[in-house]
Short mmCIF file of C-alpha atoms in Angstrom, two decimals:
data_model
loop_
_atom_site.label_atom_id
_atom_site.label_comp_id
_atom_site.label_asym_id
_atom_site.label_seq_id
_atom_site.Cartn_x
_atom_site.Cartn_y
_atom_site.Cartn_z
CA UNK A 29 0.00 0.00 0.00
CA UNK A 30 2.94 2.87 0.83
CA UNK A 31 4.63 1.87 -2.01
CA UNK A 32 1.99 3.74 -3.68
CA UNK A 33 2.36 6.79 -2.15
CA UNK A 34 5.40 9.54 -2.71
CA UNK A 35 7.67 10.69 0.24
CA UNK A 36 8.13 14.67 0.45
CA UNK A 37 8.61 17.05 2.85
CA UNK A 38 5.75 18.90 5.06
CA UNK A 39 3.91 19.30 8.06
CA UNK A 40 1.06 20.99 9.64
CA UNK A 41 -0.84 21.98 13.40
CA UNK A 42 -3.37 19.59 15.17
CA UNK A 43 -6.48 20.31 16.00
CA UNK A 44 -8.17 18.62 18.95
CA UNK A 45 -10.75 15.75 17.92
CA UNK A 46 -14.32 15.70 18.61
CA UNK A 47 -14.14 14.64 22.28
CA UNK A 48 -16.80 11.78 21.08
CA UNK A 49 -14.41 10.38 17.90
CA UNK A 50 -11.71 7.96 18.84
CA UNK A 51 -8.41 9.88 19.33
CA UNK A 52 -5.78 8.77 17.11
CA UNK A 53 -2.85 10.79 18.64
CA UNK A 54 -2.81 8.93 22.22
CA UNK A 55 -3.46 4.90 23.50
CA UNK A 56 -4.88 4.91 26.85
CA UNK A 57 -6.00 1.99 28.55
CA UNK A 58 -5.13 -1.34 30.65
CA UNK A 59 -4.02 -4.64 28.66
CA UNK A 60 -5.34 -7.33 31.41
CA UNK A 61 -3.35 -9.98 32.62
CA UNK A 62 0.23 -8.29 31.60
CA UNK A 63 3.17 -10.90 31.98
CA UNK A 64 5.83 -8.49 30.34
CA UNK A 65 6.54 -5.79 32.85
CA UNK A 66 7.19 -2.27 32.36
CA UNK A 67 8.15 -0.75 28.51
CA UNK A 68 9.10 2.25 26.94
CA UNK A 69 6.85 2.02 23.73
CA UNK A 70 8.62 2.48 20.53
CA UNK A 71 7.11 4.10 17.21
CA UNK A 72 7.31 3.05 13.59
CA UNK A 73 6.60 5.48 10.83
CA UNK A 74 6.44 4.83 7.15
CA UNK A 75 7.22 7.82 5.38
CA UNK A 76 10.44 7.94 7.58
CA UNK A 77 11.16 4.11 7.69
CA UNK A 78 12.51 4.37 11.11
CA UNK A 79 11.99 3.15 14.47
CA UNK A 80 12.16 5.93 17.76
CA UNK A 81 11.78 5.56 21.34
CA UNK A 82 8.58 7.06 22.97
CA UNK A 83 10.14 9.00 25.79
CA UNK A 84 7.58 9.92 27.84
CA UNK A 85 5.30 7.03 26.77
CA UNK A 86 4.98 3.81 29.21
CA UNK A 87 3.30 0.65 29.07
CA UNK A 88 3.43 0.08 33.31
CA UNK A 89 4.42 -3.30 35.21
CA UNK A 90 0.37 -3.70 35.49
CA UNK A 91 0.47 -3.12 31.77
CA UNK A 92 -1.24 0.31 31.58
CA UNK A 93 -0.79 2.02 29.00
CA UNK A 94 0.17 5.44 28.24
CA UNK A 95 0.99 6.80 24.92
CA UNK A 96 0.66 10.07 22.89
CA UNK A 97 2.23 10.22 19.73
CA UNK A 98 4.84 13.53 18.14
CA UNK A 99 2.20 16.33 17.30
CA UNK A 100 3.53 15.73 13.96
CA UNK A 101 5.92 12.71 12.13
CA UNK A 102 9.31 14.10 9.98
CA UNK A 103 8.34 13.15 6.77
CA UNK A 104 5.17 13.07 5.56
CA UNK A 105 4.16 12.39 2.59
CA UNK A 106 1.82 13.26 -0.08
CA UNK A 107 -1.20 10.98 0.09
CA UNK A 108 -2.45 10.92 -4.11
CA UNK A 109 0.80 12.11 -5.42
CA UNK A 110 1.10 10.29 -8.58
CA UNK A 111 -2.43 9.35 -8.59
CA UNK A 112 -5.53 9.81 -10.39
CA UNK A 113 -8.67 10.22 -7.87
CA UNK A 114 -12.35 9.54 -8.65
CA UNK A 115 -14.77 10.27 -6.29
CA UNK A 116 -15.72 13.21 -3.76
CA UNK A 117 -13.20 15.17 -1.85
CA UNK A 118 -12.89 18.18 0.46
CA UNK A 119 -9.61 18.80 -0.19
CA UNK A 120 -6.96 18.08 -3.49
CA UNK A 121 -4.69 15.72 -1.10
CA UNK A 122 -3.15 16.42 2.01
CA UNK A 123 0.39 15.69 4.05
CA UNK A 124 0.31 12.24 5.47
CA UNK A 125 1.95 9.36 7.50
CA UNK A 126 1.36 6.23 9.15
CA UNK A 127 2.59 5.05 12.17
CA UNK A 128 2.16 1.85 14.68
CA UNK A 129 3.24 1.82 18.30
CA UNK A 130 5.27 -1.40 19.10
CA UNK A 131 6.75 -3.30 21.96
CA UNK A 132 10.49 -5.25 22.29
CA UNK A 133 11.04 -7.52 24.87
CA UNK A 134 14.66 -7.48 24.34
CA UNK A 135 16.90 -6.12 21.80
CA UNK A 136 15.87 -6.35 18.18
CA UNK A 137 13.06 -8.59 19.83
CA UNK A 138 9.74 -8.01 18.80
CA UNK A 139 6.88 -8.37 21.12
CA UNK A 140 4.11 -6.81 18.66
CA UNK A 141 1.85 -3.71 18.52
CA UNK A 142 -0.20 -1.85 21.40
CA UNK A 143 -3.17 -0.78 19.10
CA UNK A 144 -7.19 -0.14 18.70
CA UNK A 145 -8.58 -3.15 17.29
CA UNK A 146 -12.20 -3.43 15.76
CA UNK A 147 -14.57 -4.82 17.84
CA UNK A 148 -16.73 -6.74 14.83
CA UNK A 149 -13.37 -8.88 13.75
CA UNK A 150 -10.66 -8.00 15.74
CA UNK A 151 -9.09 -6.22 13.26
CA UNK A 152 -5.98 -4.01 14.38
CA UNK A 153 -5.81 -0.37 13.12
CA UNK A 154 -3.00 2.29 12.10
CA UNK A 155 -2.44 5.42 13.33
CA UNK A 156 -3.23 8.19 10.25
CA UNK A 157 -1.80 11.72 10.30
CA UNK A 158 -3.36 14.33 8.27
CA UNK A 159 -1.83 17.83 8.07
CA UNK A 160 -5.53 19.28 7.64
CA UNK A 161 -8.98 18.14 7.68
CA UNK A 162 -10.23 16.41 5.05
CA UNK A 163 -12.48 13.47 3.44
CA UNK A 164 -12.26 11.24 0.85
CA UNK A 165 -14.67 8.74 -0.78
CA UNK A 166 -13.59 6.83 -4.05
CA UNK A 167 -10.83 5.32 -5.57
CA UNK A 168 -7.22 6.86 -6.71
CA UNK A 169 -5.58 4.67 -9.49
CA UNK A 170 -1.59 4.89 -8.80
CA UNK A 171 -0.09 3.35 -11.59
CA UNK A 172 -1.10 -0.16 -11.79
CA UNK A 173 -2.16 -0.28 -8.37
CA UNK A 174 -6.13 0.90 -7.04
CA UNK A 175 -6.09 2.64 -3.65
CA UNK A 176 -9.83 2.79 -2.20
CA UNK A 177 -10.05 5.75 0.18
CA UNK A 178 -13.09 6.14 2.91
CA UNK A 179 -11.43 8.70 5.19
CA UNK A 180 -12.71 11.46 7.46
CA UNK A 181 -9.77 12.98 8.84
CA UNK A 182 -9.28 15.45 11.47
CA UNK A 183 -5.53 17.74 11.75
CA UNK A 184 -3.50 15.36 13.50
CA UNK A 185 -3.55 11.69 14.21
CA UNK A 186 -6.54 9.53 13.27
CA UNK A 187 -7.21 5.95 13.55
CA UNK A 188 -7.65 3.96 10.34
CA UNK A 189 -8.37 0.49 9.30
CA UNK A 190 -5.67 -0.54 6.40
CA UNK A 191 -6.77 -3.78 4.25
CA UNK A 192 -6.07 -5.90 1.02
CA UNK A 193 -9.44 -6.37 -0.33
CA UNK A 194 -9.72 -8.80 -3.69
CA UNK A 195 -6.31 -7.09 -4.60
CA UNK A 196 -7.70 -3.60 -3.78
CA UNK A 197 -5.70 -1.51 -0.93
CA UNK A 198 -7.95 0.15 1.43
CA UNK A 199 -7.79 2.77 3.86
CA UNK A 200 -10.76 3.76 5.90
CA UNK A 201 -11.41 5.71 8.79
CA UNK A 202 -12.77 4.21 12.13
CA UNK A 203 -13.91 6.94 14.62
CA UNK A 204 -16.51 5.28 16.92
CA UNK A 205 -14.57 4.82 20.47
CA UNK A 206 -17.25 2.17 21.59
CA UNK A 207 -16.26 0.00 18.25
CA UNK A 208 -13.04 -0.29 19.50
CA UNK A 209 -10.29 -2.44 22.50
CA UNK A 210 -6.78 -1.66 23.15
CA UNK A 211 -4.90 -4.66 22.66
CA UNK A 212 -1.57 -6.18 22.23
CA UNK A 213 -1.68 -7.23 18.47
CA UNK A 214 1.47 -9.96 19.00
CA UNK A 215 4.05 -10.75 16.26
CA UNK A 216 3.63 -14.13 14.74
CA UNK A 217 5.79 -16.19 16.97
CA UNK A 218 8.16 -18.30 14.98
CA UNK A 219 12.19 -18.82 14.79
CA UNK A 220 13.61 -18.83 11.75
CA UNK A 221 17.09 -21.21 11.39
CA UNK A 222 19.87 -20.03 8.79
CA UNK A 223 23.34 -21.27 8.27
CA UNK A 224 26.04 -20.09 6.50
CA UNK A 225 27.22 -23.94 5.42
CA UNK A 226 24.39 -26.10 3.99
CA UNK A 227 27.25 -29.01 2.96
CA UNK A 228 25.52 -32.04 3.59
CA UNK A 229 26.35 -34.02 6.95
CA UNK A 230 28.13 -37.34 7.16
CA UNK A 231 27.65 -39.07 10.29
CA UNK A 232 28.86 -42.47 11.42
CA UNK A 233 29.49 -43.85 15.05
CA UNK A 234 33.30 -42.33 14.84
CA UNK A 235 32.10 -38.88 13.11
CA UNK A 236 30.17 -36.03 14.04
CA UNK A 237 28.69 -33.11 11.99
CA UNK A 238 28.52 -29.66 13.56
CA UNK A 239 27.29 -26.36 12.41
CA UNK A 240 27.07 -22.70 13.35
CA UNK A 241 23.18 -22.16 13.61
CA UNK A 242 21.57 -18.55 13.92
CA UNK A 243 18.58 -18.59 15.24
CA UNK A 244 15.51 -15.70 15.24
CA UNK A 245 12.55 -15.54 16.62
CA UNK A 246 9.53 -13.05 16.85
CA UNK A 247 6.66 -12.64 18.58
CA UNK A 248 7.80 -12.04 22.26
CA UNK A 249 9.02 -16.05 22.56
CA UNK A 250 10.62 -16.32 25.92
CA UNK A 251 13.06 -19.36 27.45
CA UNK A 252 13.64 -22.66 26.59
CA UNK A 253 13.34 -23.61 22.65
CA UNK A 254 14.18 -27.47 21.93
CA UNK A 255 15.96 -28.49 19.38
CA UNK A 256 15.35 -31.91 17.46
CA UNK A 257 15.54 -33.98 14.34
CA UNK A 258 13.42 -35.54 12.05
CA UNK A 259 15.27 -38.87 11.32
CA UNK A 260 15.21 -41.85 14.46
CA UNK A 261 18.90 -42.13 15.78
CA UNK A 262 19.87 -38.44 15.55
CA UNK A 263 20.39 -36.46 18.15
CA UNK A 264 21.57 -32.80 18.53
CA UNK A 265 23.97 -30.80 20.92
CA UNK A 266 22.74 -28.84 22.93
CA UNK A 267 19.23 -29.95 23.23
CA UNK A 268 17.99 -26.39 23.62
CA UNK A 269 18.38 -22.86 23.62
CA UNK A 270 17.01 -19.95 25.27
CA UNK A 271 15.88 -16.57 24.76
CA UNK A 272 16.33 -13.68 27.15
CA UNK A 273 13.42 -11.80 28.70
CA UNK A 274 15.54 -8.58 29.03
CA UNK A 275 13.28 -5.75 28.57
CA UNK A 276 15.25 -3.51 25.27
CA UNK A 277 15.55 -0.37 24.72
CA UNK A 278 15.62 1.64 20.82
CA UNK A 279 15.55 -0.33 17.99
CA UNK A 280 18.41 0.77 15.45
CA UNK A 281 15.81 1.83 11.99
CA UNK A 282 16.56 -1.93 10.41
CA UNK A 283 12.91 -1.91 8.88
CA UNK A 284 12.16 -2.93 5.66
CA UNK A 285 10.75 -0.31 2.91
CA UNK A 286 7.46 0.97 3.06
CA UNK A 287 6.08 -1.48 0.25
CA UNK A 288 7.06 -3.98 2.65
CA UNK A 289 6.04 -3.02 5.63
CA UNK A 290 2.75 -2.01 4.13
CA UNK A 291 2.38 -5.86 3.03
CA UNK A 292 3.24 -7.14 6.17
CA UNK A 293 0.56 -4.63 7.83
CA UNK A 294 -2.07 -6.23 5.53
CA UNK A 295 -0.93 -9.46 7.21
CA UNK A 296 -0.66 -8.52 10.65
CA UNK A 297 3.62 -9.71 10.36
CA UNK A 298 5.97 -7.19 11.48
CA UNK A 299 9.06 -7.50 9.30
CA UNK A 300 11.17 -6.05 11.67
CA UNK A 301 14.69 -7.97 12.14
CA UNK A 302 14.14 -10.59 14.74
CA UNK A 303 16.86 -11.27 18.23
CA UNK A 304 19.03 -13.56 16.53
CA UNK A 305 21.30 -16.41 18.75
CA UNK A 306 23.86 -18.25 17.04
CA UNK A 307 25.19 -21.53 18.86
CA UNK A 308 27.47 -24.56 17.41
CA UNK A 309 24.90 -27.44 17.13
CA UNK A 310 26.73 -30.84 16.67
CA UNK A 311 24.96 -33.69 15.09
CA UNK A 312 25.78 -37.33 16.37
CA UNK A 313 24.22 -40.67 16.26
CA UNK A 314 22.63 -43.07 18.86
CA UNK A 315 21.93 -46.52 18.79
CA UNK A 316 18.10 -46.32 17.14
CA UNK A 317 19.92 -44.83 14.13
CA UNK A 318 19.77 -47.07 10.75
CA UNK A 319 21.56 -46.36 7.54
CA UNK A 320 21.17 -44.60 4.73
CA UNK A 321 20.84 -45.38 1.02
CA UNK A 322 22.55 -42.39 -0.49
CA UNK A 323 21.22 -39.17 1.01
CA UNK A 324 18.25 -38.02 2.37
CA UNK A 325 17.04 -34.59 4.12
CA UNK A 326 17.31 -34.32 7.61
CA UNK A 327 15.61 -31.31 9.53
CA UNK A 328 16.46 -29.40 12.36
CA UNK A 329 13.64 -28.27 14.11
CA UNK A 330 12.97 -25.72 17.30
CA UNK A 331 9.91 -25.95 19.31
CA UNK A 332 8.22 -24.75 22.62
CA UNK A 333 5.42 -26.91 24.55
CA UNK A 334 5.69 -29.38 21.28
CA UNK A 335 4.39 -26.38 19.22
CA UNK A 336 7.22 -26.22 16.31
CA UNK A 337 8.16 -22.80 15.53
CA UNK A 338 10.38 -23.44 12.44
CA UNK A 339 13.30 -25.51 11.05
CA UNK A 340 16.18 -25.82 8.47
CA UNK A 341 17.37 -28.83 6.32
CA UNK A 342 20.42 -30.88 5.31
CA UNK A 343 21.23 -33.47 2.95
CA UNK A 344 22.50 -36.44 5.44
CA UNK A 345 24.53 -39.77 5.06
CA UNK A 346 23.87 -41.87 7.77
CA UNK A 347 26.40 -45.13 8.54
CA UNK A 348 24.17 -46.66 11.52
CA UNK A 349 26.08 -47.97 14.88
CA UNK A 350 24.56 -52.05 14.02
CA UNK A 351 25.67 -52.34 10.46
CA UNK A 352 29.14 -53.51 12.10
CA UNK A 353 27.87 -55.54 14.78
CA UNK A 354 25.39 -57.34 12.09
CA UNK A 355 28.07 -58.33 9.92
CA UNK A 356 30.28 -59.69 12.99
CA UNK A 357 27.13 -61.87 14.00
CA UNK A 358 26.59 -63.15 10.43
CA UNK A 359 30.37 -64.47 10.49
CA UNK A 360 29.29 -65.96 13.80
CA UNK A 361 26.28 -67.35 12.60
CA UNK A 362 28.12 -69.00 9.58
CA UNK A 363 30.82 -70.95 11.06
CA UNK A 364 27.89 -73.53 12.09
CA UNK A 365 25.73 -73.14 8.54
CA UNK A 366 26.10 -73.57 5.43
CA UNK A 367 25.37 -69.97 3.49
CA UNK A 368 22.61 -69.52 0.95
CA UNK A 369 23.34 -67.69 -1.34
CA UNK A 370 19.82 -66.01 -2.96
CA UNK A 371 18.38 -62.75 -3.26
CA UNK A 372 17.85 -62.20 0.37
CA UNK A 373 20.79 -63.51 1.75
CA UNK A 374 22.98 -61.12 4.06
CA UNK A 375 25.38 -60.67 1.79
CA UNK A 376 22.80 -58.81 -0.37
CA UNK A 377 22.32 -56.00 2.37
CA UNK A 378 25.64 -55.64 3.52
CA UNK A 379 26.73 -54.68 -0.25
CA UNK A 380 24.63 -51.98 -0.54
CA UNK A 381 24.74 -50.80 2.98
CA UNK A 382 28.16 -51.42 3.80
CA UNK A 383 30.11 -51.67 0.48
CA UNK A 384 31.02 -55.75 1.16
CA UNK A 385 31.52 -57.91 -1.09
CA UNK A 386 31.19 -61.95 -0.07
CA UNK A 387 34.52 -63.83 -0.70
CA UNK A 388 34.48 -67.67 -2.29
#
């Protein structure tokens, strides 16, 4: 959706909102049940692309909440420029910006966002700035991209739903205080797992595989994350990692563009860069492990109260602790029988899953 619109310069007063229209420019309230303790909000703006500390703005231990947004953002931007606009209008365009009010429970760790959300669908809105009054009803085309516009906006910040409808981007105003709950809108927990070596991993009872691992995660995940495998037999070291509940302070601006961040509004998925942990995990076999014919993916995977959260792959080769103690037992076994040599005979499976070849 902001990939649409044009940064430039500007600015403009605030006027004070009809005391009976929901008031864009502050978030007061109590989120029940708060397990995070006490935060210094943090703000996102678009037009910008950067990430500030709220001084002045708290979210308490008890988790009220307590925020007024800058009487106006640094760059706002020109909401049709570039466009064409059919419909009814008060004004040609106006200076403009959008903004969300988010949380960090550590550094670069991204709780989610303190927001109004609709009542009817839970729906979390954006905060709208507007250097002027002014409405709009119809539909700007912006290249090859349709932006539907249902706004009454006061000077100053407004509240405003912000949607993908059948490939149509949508803003629209919501100004009803009784249509709307504070809430924490969380990030999408998850942990992402990179490496910078996907060689594939050979393991035997004499040889271990290890890798550096960075691990992110959003969404506000706290302490232990387990670590496992997909494949019987192989284990990993360590078991599990943990993430810090340290509350953090600013956020460095690491925030995608506005085109993205507008997509990942629409989706309710800050793209913000997640706390990343990077740990040597070493791959090793135990005795339930069997062989491999050729290679076959084996996935890493973190999880928390058997919920997984994400996972990488390698390609693996797998020579299995009983391979050699089968083979011993067969030349056991065949001291007192005679062997028979067919299609299913020993022999047969220690060739391919050993490399032996019988001797005459």
């Amino acid at each position: 959706m902001l990939g649409l619109l044009t940064a430039c310069g500007g600015g403009g007063g605030q006027s004070t909102p009809n005391p009976d229209q929901l008031n864009g420019a502050q978030l007061k309230g109590t989120l029940p049940a708060w397990p995070y303790g006490a935060m210094t909000p943090q703000l996102y703006t678009y037009g910008e692309e950067s990430l500030k500390l709220m001084t002045g703005s708290t979210v308490s231990q008890t988790g009220e909440v307590s925020v007024t947004l800058p009487a106006s953002p640094a760059q706002p931007f020109d909401l049709l420029g570039g466009c064409t606009f059919n419909g009814t209008r008060s004004v040609t365009s106006i200076k403009t910006d959008l903004a969300d009010v988010l949380l960090f429970t550590g550094p670069d760790e991204l709780l989610g966002q303190v927001t109004y959300v609709r009542n009817s669908d839970g729906f979390p809105l954006t905060h709208m700035y507007a250097n002027q009054a002014a409405t709009f009803n119809g539909t700007a085309i912006c290249g090859s991209n349709t932006l539907k516009l249902n706004l009454t906006l006061h000077a100053g910040w407004n509240m405003v739903a912000a949607f993908n409808e059948s490939g149509i981007l949508n803003l629209a105003s919501v100004t009803d205080p009784a249509s709307v709950t504070l809430k924490l809108v969380k990030a999408q927990e998850s942990v992402t797992l990179s490496t910078t070596d996907n060689s594939s991993l050979t393991l035997s009872p004499q040889k271990t595989e290890t890798r550096a691992i960075t691990f992110k995660q959003t969404g506000g995940i706290v302490g232990p994350v387990t670590l496992s495998t997909n494949i019987p037999g192989v284990v990993v070291t360590p078991s599990t990692i943990t993430f810090s509940s340290t509350p953090g302070q600013a956020l460095q601006a690491q925030a995608a563009t506005p085109a993205l961040r507008a997509l990942s509004r629409l989706t309710g998925q800050a793209q913000l860069q997640a706390q990343a942990l990077t740990t040597n995990v070493t791959f090793s076999l135990n005795d339930k492990a069997t062989s491999t014919l050729g290679s076959e993916g084996l996935e890493l995977k973190a999880s928390q109260n058997g919920v997984e959260l994400g996972k990488t792959s390698f390609a693996v080769s797998i020579t299995a602790p009983h391979v050699k103690a089968s083979f011993q037992e067969y030349l056991r076994l065949s001291a007192y029988r005679p062997l028979q040599r067919t299609s299913r005979s020993p022999w047969s499976r220690l060739t391919v899953s050993a490399g032996l070849s019988p001797s005459r």
